[in-house]
DNA sequence: AGTCGACTTTGTCATGCGACAAAGTTGCGC
DNA sequence: GCGCAACTTTGTCGCATGACAAAGTCGACT
C-alpha cells in the first residue's frame, strides 16, 4: 500500500467503514474487515484512529452530516405551503429508503448508543442538529408564506421527525423480512404530512 | 443445581435473559452471562435451546406478549372519545418509559433484526400483532362512541404507532445521554394524540 | 430397589476480536 | 542523496465467545 498522509487515510477509512457497514451491518464492522475493505493492514485503523470507538464516532458524525445535507437538499419547491411540505417530505423519504443500508446503519448506531456511553453524546448532538435544522426549515417556510405558527416550530419538528423515524424504522424492519411496506408506508407518511401541515395552519385538533 | 425439567428451565432462562439484557444490553447477553444470571452451567443454555438464536427468538416472543398485554391493559377509562384515547396513550407511555430497559431491549432487537434473517420473521410478526391490536382497540372504541372512522383503523394505527415508537426511541436516546426529555416528549406525545384523534373525528387536514 | 432417560457439569476447541509492539518502508525537506 | 519523521506491515497477546463431547448425577417409574 502506498504511503498516504493520515489526513487522507481518515476519510478513506470512514468511507470504507460506512460502505461496509451499510452493506453488511454494524456487527460486520470489525477493524480487520474495515481495513480489508480499504485494502490496508488492520493496524492502520488503530494508527489512524487509536480506538475503534473513535472510528465509530467519526462514522456517526459523517452520517449525520450527510443526512442533514439531504434534509436541506430536499428544501426548494414552490406552490402552496402544504404542497411544499409534502414535496420535501416525500423527497426525504425517497432518499431515505433509497439508501436503506445507511438508514439501517443509523438505526443500528442509535440502538448501540443506548448502552454505550462513548456514543451517547454524539447521538444526542445528531438528534438536536436534525431537529434544529427541521425547525429552522419550517420556520423559514412559514415566514415565506406569511404564516404564524400556532405551535412552536421546535415542537412540530420533534413531532414530525419522531413520526418519520418511526415510519422508516417500520419500513426497514418489514422490508428486511421480505414484505413490501411501501404503499402502506406512503399512506401513513401522507397522514403524517397532513397532520403536520394541519398543526402549522392552526387546525386545532379537538379532543 | 437441582434437576429441573426443561419445560421449567425454558421460561426461567428466558426471564433471566430478559432481566440481564434489559439491565445491561443485548451485547451482554452471552450464553455464559445468561446462564450465570440464573446460576446454571453455560451448557444448560445450549441443552435447553440448542442455539443462541433460538433463545433470542423466545425472548422476543416473550417481550412481544408482554407489550401486547400492556397495550390491552391500558384500554379502559371512560369519558369522551378523545379523553379516552389520551388516557390510554399516556398510560402506555408511562409503562414504556417506566420499564425503559425492556423498551431499549426491544429497540436493540429491532436493530439486530435488520441484519439477522433468523429474527426477521419474528419481528415482522411482532409488528403486525401490535398494529392489529391497536387497530382493533381503536375500532372498538369508535364503535362504542358511535363513530364512523373516516380513515381505515389500520392506517391510523400504523401512523400512531410509528409516531409513538419514534418518540420513545428519541426519549431513550436522549435520556441515555443524560438529558431529561420528559416534558418535551410529553408535549410531542400530546400533539400525536391530538392529531390522531383529529383523524378519527374526521377533521380533514388541509394541504 | 433398580434401571434408564432426563438433566447437569466439566472441560475443551476453534474462531474472531481489539490492541499493541517492533521492525520495515517510503518520500519529503534539506 | 541523505536523514528523519511519517506511515505501513507483520506478528502476537489476551480475552471472550458459541458450540459441543463426555462423564456424571438425579429421580420417576416399574
CSV table of C-alpha atoms (C1' of nucleotides) in Angstrom, one decimal:
chain,number,residue,atom,x,y,z
A,1,UNK,CA,0.0,0.0,0.0
A,2,UNK,CA,1.3,3.4,-1.0
A,3,UNK,CA,2.1,5.9,1.7
A,4,UNK,CA,-0.8,8.2,2.3
A,5,UNK,CA,-0.9,11.0,4.9
A,6,UNK,CA,-3.2,10.3,7.8
A,7,UNK,CA,-5.3,13.3,6.9
A,8,UNK,CA,-6.2,11.4,3.7
A,9,UNK,CA,-6.5,8.0,5.4
A,10,UNK,CA,-9.0,9.2,7.8
A,11,UNK,CA,-11.8,10.0,5.3
A,12,UNK,CA,-10.9,6.9,3.3
A,13,UNK,CA,-11.3,4.7,6.3
A,14,UNK,CA,-14.5,6.4,7.4
A,15,UNK,CA,-15.9,5.9,3.9
A,16,UNK,CA,-14.8,2.3,3.8
A,17,UNK,CA,-16.4,1.7,7.2
A,18,UNK,CA,-19.7,3.3,6.0
A,19,UNK,CA,-19.7,1.3,2.8
A,20,UNK,CA,-19.0,-2.0,4.6
A,21,UNK,CA,-21.4,-1.5,7.5
A,22,UNK,CA,-24.2,-0.1,5.3
A,23,UNK,CA,-23.9,-3.2,3.3
A,24,UNK,CA,-23.4,-5.8,6.0
A,25,UNK,CA,-24.4,-4.3,9.3
A,26,UNK,CA,-22.6,-2.8,12.2
A,27,UNK,CA,-21.5,-6.1,13.6
A,28,UNK,CA,-19.5,-6.7,10.4
A,29,UNK,CA,-17.5,-3.6,11.2
A,30,UNK,CA,-14.5,-5.1,12.9
A,31,UNK,CA,-11.3,-3.2,12.5
A,32,UNK,CA,-10.0,-6.1,10.4
A,33,UNK,CA,-12.9,-6.1,8.0
A,34,UNK,CA,-12.8,-2.3,7.6
A,35,UNK,CA,-9.1,-2.4,6.9
A,36,UNK,CA,-9.7,-5.1,4.3
A,37,UNK,CA,-12.4,-3.1,2.7
A,38,UNK,CA,-9.9,-0.4,2.0
A,39,UNK,CA,-7.1,-2.8,1.4
A,40,UNK,CA,-4.8,-1.8,4.2
A,41,UNK,CA,-3.4,-3.6,7.2
A,42,UNK,CA,-5.6,-3.8,10.3
A,43,UNK,CA,-3.1,-1.9,12.4
A,44,UNK,CA,-3.6,1.1,10.1
A,45,UNK,CA,-7.0,1.6,11.6
A,46,UNK,CA,-5.6,1.8,15.1
A,47,UNK,CA,-2.8,4.0,13.9
A,48,UNK,CA,-5.2,6.4,12.3
A,49,UNK,CA,-8.0,6.4,14.9
A,50,UNK,CA,-6.4,5.0,18.1
A,51,UNK,CA,-9.5,3.2,19.1
A,52,UNK,CA,-12.4,1.5,17.4
A,53,UNK,CA,-14.8,3.8,19.3
A,54,UNK,CA,-13.1,6.8,17.8
A,55,UNK,CA,-13.7,5.4,14.3
A,56,UNK,CA,-17.3,4.8,15.1
A,57,UNK,CA,-17.7,8.3,16.4
A,58,UNK,CA,-16.3,9.7,13.2
A,59,UNK,CA,-18.6,7.4,11.2
A,60,UNK,CA,-21.6,8.7,13.0
A,61,UNK,CA,-20.6,12.3,12.5
A,62,UNK,CA,-20.1,11.7,8.8
A,63,UNK,CA,-23.5,10.0,8.5
A,64,UNK,CA,-25.1,12.9,10.4
A,65,UNK,CA,-23.6,15.4,8.1
A,66,UNK,CA,-24.8,13.6,5.1
A,67,UNK,CA,-28.3,13.3,6.5
A,68,UNK,CA,-28.5,16.9,7.4
A,69,UNK,CA,-27.3,17.7,3.9
A,70,UNK,CA,-30.1,15.7,2.4
A,71,UNK,CA,-32.7,17.3,4.6
A,72,UNK,CA,-31.5,20.7,3.4
A,73,UNK,CA,-31.3,19.5,-0.2
A,74,UNK,CA,-35.0,18.5,-0.1
A,75,UNK,CA,-35.9,22.1,0.6
A,76,UNK,CA,-36.8,24.0,-2.5
A,77,UNK,CA,-40.1,23.6,-4.5
A,78,UNK,CA,-42.8,26.1,-5.0
A,79,UNK,CA,-46.5,26.3,-4.6
A,80,UNK,CA,-48.8,26.4,-1.6
A,81,UNK,CA,-47.4,25.7,1.8
A,82,UNK,CA,-48.9,22.3,2.2
A,83,UNK,CA,-47.7,21.2,-1.2
A,84,UNK,CA,-44.3,22.4,-0.5
A,85,UNK,CA,-44.1,20.5,2.8
A,86,UNK,CA,-45.4,17.4,1.1
A,87,UNK,CA,-42.9,17.5,-1.7
A,88,UNK,CA,-40.0,17.9,0.7
A,89,UNK,CA,-41.1,15.1,2.9
A,90,UNK,CA,-41.6,12.7,0.1
A,91,UNK,CA,-38.2,13.7,-1.3
A,92,UNK,CA,-36.7,13.0,2.1
A,93,UNK,CA,-38.5,9.7,2.3
A,94,UNK,CA,-37.3,8.6,-1.2
A,95,UNK,CA,-33.7,9.4,-0.4
A,96,UNK,CA,-34.0,7.6,3.0
A,97,UNK,CA,-35.5,4.3,1.6
A,98,UNK,CA,-33.3,4.6,-1.5
A,99,UNK,CA,-30.2,4.3,0.7
A,100,UNK,CA,-31.7,2.0,3.2
A,101,UNK,CA,-28.4,0.5,4.1
A,102,UNK,CA,-27.2,3.8,5.5
A,103,UNK,CA,-30.6,4.3,7.1
A,104,UNK,CA,-30.4,0.9,8.8
A,105,UNK,CA,-26.9,1.8,9.9
A,106,UNK,CA,-28.0,4.9,11.6
A,107,UNK,CA,-30.7,2.9,13.4
A,108,UNK,CA,-28.1,0.4,14.5
A,109,UNK,CA,-25.9,3.1,15.9
A,110,UNK,CA,-28.8,4.6,17.6
A,111,UNK,CA,-29.5,1.3,19.3
A,112,UNK,CA,-25.9,0.9,20.2
A,113,UNK,CA,-25.8,4.3,21.8
A,114,UNK,CA,-28.5,3.2,24.2
A,115,UNK,CA,-25.8,1.1,26.0
A,116,UNK,CA,-22.5,2.7,25.0
A,117,UNK,CA,-21.7,5.9,26.9
A,118,UNK,CA,-19.0,6.7,24.3
A,119,UNK,CA,-21.6,7.2,21.6
A,120,UNK,CA,-24.3,8.9,23.6
A,121,UNK,CA,-23.1,12.4,23.4
A,122,UNK,CA,-22.6,12.0,19.6
A,123,UNK,CA,-26.1,10.7,19.1
A,124,UNK,CA,-27.5,13.4,21.3
A,125,UNK,CA,-25.9,16.1,19.2
A,126,UNK,CA,-27.1,14.4,16.0
A,127,UNK,CA,-30.7,14.3,17.3
A,128,UNK,CA,-30.6,18.0,18.2
A,129,UNK,CA,-28.9,19.0,15.0
A,130,UNK,CA,-31.5,17.3,12.9
A,131,UNK,CA,-34.4,18.8,15.0
A,132,UNK,CA,-32.9,22.3,14.8
A,133,UNK,CA,-32.5,22.0,11.1
A,134,UNK,CA,-36.0,20.9,10.6
A,135,UNK,CA,-37.4,23.6,12.9
A,136,UNK,CA,-35.4,26.2,11.0
A,137,UNK,CA,-36.6,25.0,7.7
A,138,UNK,CA,-40.2,25.0,8.9
A,139,UNK,CA,-39.9,28.5,10.4
A,140,UNK,CA,-38.4,29.8,7.1
A,141,UNK,CA,-41.1,28.2,5.1
A,142,UNK,CA,-43.9,29.6,7.3
A,143,UNK,CA,-42.4,33.0,7.1
A,144,UNK,CA,-42.2,32.8,3.3
A,145,UNK,CA,-45.9,32.2,3.3
A,146,UNK,CA,-46.7,34.8,5.8
A,147,UNK,CA,-47.9,32.2,8.3
A,148,UNK,CA,-47.7,32.5,12.0
A,149,UNK,CA,-47.3,29.0,13.5
A,150,UNK,CA,-49.7,28.4,16.3
A,151,UNK,CA,-47.4,25.8,17.7
A,152,UNK,CA,-43.6,26.3,18.3
A,153,UNK,CA,-41.7,25.1,15.3
A,154,UNK,CA,-39.4,23.0,17.6
A,155,UNK,CA,-42.4,21.0,18.9
A,156,UNK,CA,-43.7,20.4,15.4
A,157,UNK,CA,-40.2,19.3,14.4
A,158,UNK,CA,-40.0,16.8,17.2
A,159,UNK,CA,-43.4,15.5,16.5
A,160,UNK,CA,-42.8,15.2,12.8
A,161,UNK,CA,-39.3,13.7,13.0
A,162,UNK,CA,-40.5,11.1,15.5
A,163,UNK,CA,-43.2,10.0,13.1
A,164,UNK,CA,-40.8,10.0,10.2
A,165,UNK,CA,-38.3,7.9,12.1
A,166,UNK,CA,-40.9,5.5,13.3
A,167,UNK,CA,-42.2,5.0,9.8
A,168,UNK,CA,-38.8,4.5,8.3
A,169,UNK,CA,-37.9,2.0,11.0
A,170,UNK,CA,-41.1,0.2,10.4
A,171,UNK,CA,-40.3,0.2,6.7
A,172,UNK,CA,-36.8,-1.2,7.2
A,173,UNK,CA,-37.9,-4.0,9.5
A,174,UNK,CA,-40.7,-5.1,7.3
A,175,UNK,CA,-38.6,-4.9,4.1
A,176,UNK,CA,-35.9,-6.9,5.7
A,177,UNK,CA,-38.5,-9.5,6.5
A,178,UNK,CA,-39.4,-9.7,2.8
A,179,UNK,CA,-42.5,-7.6,2.8
A,180,UNK,CA,-43.1,-4.6,0.6
A,181,UNK,CA,-44.2,-2.0,3.0
A,182,UNK,CA,-44.1,0.8,0.5
A,183,UNK,CA,-47.7,1.5,-0.3
A,184,UNK,CA,-48.8,1.3,3.3
A,185,UNK,CA,-45.9,3.4,4.4
A,186,UNK,CA,-46.6,6.0,1.8
A,187,UNK,CA,-50.1,6.4,3.0
A,188,UNK,CA,-49.1,6.7,6.6
A,189,UNK,CA,-46.5,9.2,5.5
A,190,UNK,CA,-49.3,11.2,3.9
A,191,UNK,CA,-51.2,11.1,7.1
A,192,UNK,CA,-48.1,12.5,8.9
A,193,UNK,CA,-47.7,15.2,6.3
A,194,UNK,CA,-51.4,16.1,6.5
A,195,UNK,CA,-51.4,16.3,10.3
A,196,UNK,CA,-48.2,18.2,10.4
A,197,UNK,CA,-49.5,20.8,7.9
A,198,UNK,CA,-52.7,20.9,9.9
A,199,UNK,CA,-50.7,21.8,13.0
A,200,UNK,CA,-48.9,24.6,11.1
A,201,UNK,CA,-52.1,26.0,9.6
A,202,UNK,CA,-53.7,26.0,13.0
A,203,UNK,CA,-56.4,23.4,12.6
A,204,UNK,CA,-56.6,22.7,16.3
A,205,UNK,CA,-57.4,19.1,16.9
A,206,UNK,CA,-60.4,18.6,19.1
A,207,UNK,CA,-60.4,16.2,22.0
B,1,UNK,CA,-28.2,-27.1,40.8
B,2,UNK,CA,-31.3,-29.1,41.3
B,3,UNK,CA,-32.7,-31.0,38.5
B,4,UNK,CA,-35.5,-29.2,36.8
B,5,UNK,CA,-37.5,-30.3,33.8
B,6,UNK,CA,-36.7,-28.5,30.6
B,7,UNK,CA,-40.2,-27.2,30.4
B,8,UNK,CA,-39.5,-25.2,33.6
B,9,UNK,CA,-35.9,-24.3,32.6
B,10,UNK,CA,-37.1,-22.6,29.4
B,11,UNK,CA,-39.1,-19.8,31.0
B,12,UNK,CA,-36.5,-19.4,33.7
B,13,UNK,CA,-33.8,-18.9,31.2
B,14,UNK,CA,-36.0,-16.6,29.1
B,15,UNK,CA,-36.7,-14.5,32.2
B,16,UNK,CA,-33.0,-14.5,33.2
B,17,UNK,CA,-32.1,-13.4,29.7
B,18,UNK,CA,-34.7,-10.6,29.7
B,19,UNK,CA,-33.6,-9.4,33.1
B,20,UNK,CA,-29.9,-9.4,32.2
B,21,UNK,CA,-30.3,-7.8,28.8
B,22,UNK,CA,-32.8,-5.2,29.9
B,23,UNK,CA,-30.3,-4.2,32.5
B,24,UNK,CA,-27.1,-4.4,30.6
B,25,UNK,CA,-28.0,-4.5,26.9
B,26,UNK,CA,-28.2,-7.1,24.2
B,27,UNK,CA,-24.4,-7.4,23.8
B,28,UNK,CA,-24.2,-8.5,27.4
B,29,UNK,CA,-26.4,-11.5,26.6
B,30,UNK,CA,-23.8,-14.1,26.0
B,31,UNK,CA,-24.8,-17.7,26.8
B,32,UNK,CA,-22.4,-17.7,29.7
B,33,UNK,CA,-23.7,-14.5,31.2
B,34,UNK,CA,-27.3,-15.6,30.9
B,35,UNK,CA,-26.5,-18.9,32.5
B,36,UNK,CA,-24.7,-17.1,35.3
B,37,UNK,CA,-27.7,-14.8,35.8
B,38,UNK,CA,-29.8,-17.9,36.6
B,39,UNK,CA,-27.0,-19.8,38.3
B,40,UNK,CA,-26.7,-22.7,36.0
B,41,UNK,CA,-23.9,-24.0,33.8
B,42,UNK,CA,-23.4,-22.4,30.4
B,43,UNK,CA,-24.1,-25.7,28.5
B,44,UNK,CA,-27.6,-25.7,30.0
B,45,UNK,CA,-28.5,-22.9,27.7
B,46,UNK,CA,-27.4,-25.0,24.7
B,47,UNK,CA,-29.1,-28.1,26.1
B,48,UNK,CA,-32.4,-26.2,26.6
B,49,UNK,CA,-32.4,-24.1,23.4
B,50,UNK,CA,-29.9,-25.7,21.1
B,51,UNK,CA,-28.8,-22.4,19.7
B,52,UNK,CA,-28.4,-18.9,21.0
B,53,UNK,CA,-30.7,-17.7,18.2
B,54,UNK,CA,-33.4,-19.9,19.4
B,55,UNK,CA,-33.1,-18.3,22.9
B,56,UNK,CA,-33.3,-14.8,21.3
B,57,UNK,CA,-36.4,-15.7,19.4
B,58,UNK,CA,-38.0,-17.0,22.5
B,59,UNK,CA,-37.0,-13.8,24.3
B,60,UNK,CA,-38.5,-11.6,21.6
B,61,UNK,CA,-41.7,-13.5,21.6
B,62,UNK,CA,-42.0,-13.1,25.4
B,63,UNK,CA,-41.3,-9.4,25.2
B,64,UNK,CA,-43.9,-9.1,22.5
B,65,UNK,CA,-46.5,-10.9,24.6
B,66,UNK,CA,-45.8,-8.6,27.5
B,67,UNK,CA,-46.0,-5.5,25.4
B,68,UNK,CA,-49.3,-6.5,23.8
B,69,UNK,CA,-50.6,-7.2,27.3
B,70,UNK,CA,-49.7,-3.7,28.3
B,71,UNK,CA,-51.4,-2.2,25.3
B,72,UNK,CA,-54.6,-4.1,26.2
B,73,UNK,CA,-54.3,-3.2,29.8
B,74,UNK,CA,-54.2,0.5,29.0
B,75,UNK,CA,-57.6,0.1,27.5
B,76,UNK,CA,-60.5,1.0,29.9
B,77,UNK,CA,-61.3,4.6,31.0
B,78,UNK,CA,-64.5,6.5,30.4
B,79,UNK,CA,-65.5,9.8,29.1
B,80,UNK,CA,-65.4,11.4,25.7
B,81,UNK,CA,-63.6,9.6,22.9
B,82,UNK,CA,-60.6,12.0,22.8
B,83,UNK,CA,-60.2,11.9,26.5
B,84,UNK,CA,-60.3,8.1,26.5
B,85,UNK,CA,-57.6,7.9,23.8
B,86,UNK,CA,-55.5,10.4,25.6
B,87,UNK,CA,-55.6,8.4,28.8
B,88,UNK,CA,-54.7,5.2,27.1
B,89,UNK,CA,-51.8,6.7,25.3
B,90,UNK,CA,-50.4,8.3,28.3
B,91,UNK,CA,-50.8,5.1,30.3
B,92,UNK,CA,-48.9,3.3,27.6
B,93,UNK,CA,-46.2,5.9,27.6
B,94,UNK,CA,-45.8,5.7,31.3
B,95,UNK,CA,-45.4,2.0,31.3
B,96,UNK,CA,-43.0,2.2,28.4
B,97,UNK,CA,-40.6,4.8,29.9
B,98,UNK,CA,-41.2,3.2,33.3
B,99,UNK,CA,-39.6,0.0,32.0
B,100,UNK,CA,-37.1,1.7,29.8
B,101,UNK,CA,-34.7,-1.2,30.0
B,102,UNK,CA,-37.1,-3.5,28.3
B,103,UNK,CA,-38.1,-0.8,25.9
B,104,UNK,CA,-34.4,-0.3,24.9
B,105,UNK,CA,-34.1,-4.0,24.6
B,106,UNK,CA,-36.9,-4.2,22.0
B,107,UNK,CA,-35.2,-1.4,20.1
B,108,UNK,CA,-32.0,-3.3,20.2
B,109,UNK,CA,-33.6,-6.5,18.9
B,110,UNK,CA,-35.3,-4.5,16.2
B,111,UNK,CA,-32.0,-3.1,15.0
B,112,UNK,CA,-30.5,-6.6,15.2
B,113,UNK,CA,-33.3,-8.0,13.0
B,114,UNK,CA,-32.3,-5.6,10.3
B,115,UNK,CA,-29.3,-7.8,9.6
B,116,UNK,CA,-30.2,-11.1,11.0
B,117,UNK,CA,-32.5,-13.2,8.9
B,118,UNK,CA,-33.2,-15.5,11.8
B,119,UNK,CA,-35.0,-12.7,13.7
B,120,UNK,CA,-36.8,-11.0,10.8
B,121,UNK,CA,-39.8,-13.2,10.7
B,122,UNK,CA,-40.3,-12.9,14.4
B,123,UNK,CA,-40.0,-9.1,14.3
B,124,UNK,CA,-42.4,-8.9,11.4
B,125,UNK,CA,-45.0,-10.9,13.3
B,126,UNK,CA,-44.5,-8.6,16.4
B,127,UNK,CA,-45.0,-5.5,14.3
B,128,UNK,CA,-48.3,-6.8,12.8
B,129,UNK,CA,-49.5,-8.2,16.1
B,130,UNK,CA,-49.1,-4.8,17.7
B,131,UNK,CA,-50.7,-2.9,14.8
B,132,UNK,CA,-53.6,-5.3,14.6
B,133,UNK,CA,-54.2,-5.0,18.4
B,134,UNK,CA,-54.1,-1.2,18.2
B,135,UNK,CA,-56.4,-1.2,15.2
B,136,UNK,CA,-58.9,-3.5,16.9
B,137,UNK,CA,-58.8,-1.3,20.0
B,138,UNK,CA,-59.4,1.8,18.0
B,139,UNK,CA,-62.3,0.2,16.1
B,140,UNK,CA,-63.9,-0.9,19.3
B,141,UNK,CA,-63.5,2.5,20.9
B,142,UNK,CA,-65.0,4.2,17.9
B,143,UNK,CA,-67.9,1.8,17.7
B,144,UNK,CA,-68.6,2.4,21.4
B,145,UNK,CA,-69.0,6.1,20.7
B,146,UNK,CA,-71.0,5.6,17.5
B,147,UNK,CA,-68.2,7.0,15.4
B,148,UNK,CA,-67.5,6.1,11.8
B,149,UNK,CA,-63.8,6.4,11.2
B,150,UNK,CA,-63.1,8.5,8.1
B,151,UNK,CA,-59.8,6.7,7.7
B,152,UNK,CA,-59.2,2.9,8.0
B,153,UNK,CA,-58.3,2.0,11.5
B,154,UNK,CA,-55.3,0.1,10.3
B,155,UNK,CA,-53.8,3.2,8.7
B,156,UNK,CA,-54.4,5.3,11.8
B,157,UNK,CA,-52.7,2.5,13.9
B,158,UNK,CA,-49.7,2.5,11.7
B,159,UNK,CA,-49.5,6.2,11.8
B,160,UNK,CA,-49.9,6.4,15.5
B,161,UNK,CA,-47.6,3.6,16.4
B,162,UNK,CA,-44.8,4.9,14.2
B,163,UNK,CA,-45.1,8.3,16.0
B,164,UNK,CA,-45.2,6.6,19.4
B,165,UNK,CA,-42.1,4.5,18.6
B,166,UNK,CA,-40.3,7.4,17.2
B,167,UNK,CA,-41.0,9.4,20.3
B,168,UNK,CA,-40.0,6.6,22.7
B,169,UNK,CA,-36.8,6.0,20.8
B,170,UNK,CA,-36.0,9.6,21.0
B,171,UNK,CA,-36.7,9.6,24.7
B,172,UNK,CA,-34.4,6.6,25.2
B,173,UNK,CA,-31.5,8.1,23.3
B,174,UNK,CA,-31.7,11.5,25.0
B,175,UNK,CA,-32.2,10.0,28.4
B,176,UNK,CA,-29.2,7.7,27.9
B,177,UNK,CA,-27.2,10.8,27.0
B,178,UNK,CA,-28.1,12.4,30.4
B,179,UNK,CA,-30.9,14.7,29.3
B,180,UNK,CA,-34.4,14.7,30.7
B,181,UNK,CA,-36.5,14.6,27.6
B,182,UNK,CA,-39.7,14.1,29.5
B,183,UNK,CA,-41.5,17.4,29.3
B,184,UNK,CA,-40.7,17.9,25.6
B,185,UNK,CA,-41.7,14.3,24.9
B,186,UNK,CA,-44.9,14.7,26.7
B,187,UNK,CA,-45.8,17.7,24.6
B,188,UNK,CA,-45.0,16.0,21.4
B,189,UNK,CA,-47.0,13.0,22.6
B,190,UNK,CA,-50.0,15.3,23.1
B,191,UNK,CA,-49.6,16.6,19.6
B,192,UNK,CA,-49.6,13.0,18.4
B,193,UNK,CA,-52.7,12.2,20.4
B,194,UNK,CA,-54.4,15.4,19.2
B,195,UNK,CA,-53.7,14.7,15.5
B,196,UNK,CA,-54.7,11.0,15.9
B,197,UNK,CA,-58.0,11.9,17.5
B,198,UNK,CA,-58.4,14.6,14.8
B,199,UNK,CA,-58.0,11.9,12.2
B,200,UNK,CA,-60.6,9.7,13.9
B,201,UNK,CA,-63.1,12.6,14.3
B,202,UNK,CA,-62.7,13.4,10.6
B,203,UNK,CA,-61.0,16.8,10.9
B,204,UNK,CA,-59.6,16.6,7.4
B,205,UNK,CA,-56.2,18.2,7.4
B,206,UNK,CA,-55.8,20.8,4.7
B,207,UNK,CA,-52.9,20.8,2.3
C,1,DA,C1',-34.8,-51.4,44.6
C,2,DG,C1',-33.0,-50.7,40.5
C,3,DT,C1',-32.9,-49.0,35.8
C,4,DC,C1',-33.0,-45.8,32.4
C,5,DG,C1',-33.8,-41.5,30.5
C,6,DA,C1',-33.7,-36.7,31.6
C,7,DC,C1',-30.8,-33.2,33.1
C,8,DT,C1',-26.3,-31.1,34.7
C,9,DT,C1',-21.4,-30.3,34.9
C,10,DT,C1',-16.7,-30.0,33.5
C,11,DG,C1',-13.7,-29.3,30.2
C,12,DT,C1',-12.2,-28.1,25.7
C,13,DC,C1',-12.0,-26.4,20.8
C,14,DA,C1',-11.8,-23.2,17.1
C,15,DT,C1',-12.7,-18.6,16.0
C,16,DG,C1',-12.7,-13.8,15.9
C,17,DC,C1',-11.8,-9.9,18.3
C,18,DG,C1',-9.2,-5.2,19.9
C,19,DA,C1',-5.0,-3.7,20.9
C,20,DC,C1',-0.2,-3.1,20.6
C,21,DA,C1',5.0,-3.6,19.9
C,22,DA,C1',8.6,-3.6,16.8
C,23,DA,C1',10.5,-3.7,12.6
C,24,DG,C1',10.3,-2.2,7.9
C,25,DT,C1',9.4,1.1,4.1
C,26,DT,C1',8.6,5.5,1.9
C,27,DG,C1',9.2,10.1,0.4
C,28,DC,C1',9.7,14.9,1.8
C,29,DG,C1',12.9,18.7,3.1
C,30,DC,C1',17.4,19.9,3.3
D,1,DG,C1',21.4,11.9,-1.9
D,2,DC,C1',20.5,11.6,2.7
D,3,DG,C1',18.4,11.6,7.0
D,4,DC,C1',14.4,11.6,9.6
D,5,DA,C1',9.6,11.6,10.5
D,6,DA,C1',5.5,9.8,8.9
D,7,DC,C1',3.3,5.9,7.7
D,8,DT,C1',2.8,0.6,6.9
D,9,DT,C1',3.4,-4.1,7.9
D,10,DT,C1',4.0,-8.3,10.4
D,11,DG,C1',3.4,-10.8,14.2
D,12,DT,C1',1.5,-11.7,18.6
D,13,DC,C1',-1.0,-11.3,23.1
D,14,DG,C1',-5.0,-12.0,26.0
D,15,DC,C1',-9.7,-12.4,26.0
D,16,DA,C1',-14.5,-13.7,25.1
D,17,DT,C1',-17.5,-16.1,22.5
D,18,DG,C1',-20.7,-20.2,20.7
D,19,DA,C1',-20.6,-24.8,20.4
D,20,DC,C1',-20.0,-29.4,21.7
D,21,DA,C1',-18.4,-34.0,23.8
D,22,DA,C1',-18.2,-36.9,27.6
D,23,DA,C1',-18.9,-38.1,32.0
D,24,DG,C1',-21.5,-37.6,36.0
D,25,DT,C1',-25.9,-37.2,38.8
D,26,DC,C1',-30.6,-37.3,39.8
D,27,DG,C1',-35.3,-39.1,40.2
D,28,DA,C1',-39.6,-41.0,38.3
D,29,DC,C1',-41.5,-45.3,37.1
D,30,DT,C1',-41.7,-50.1,37.3
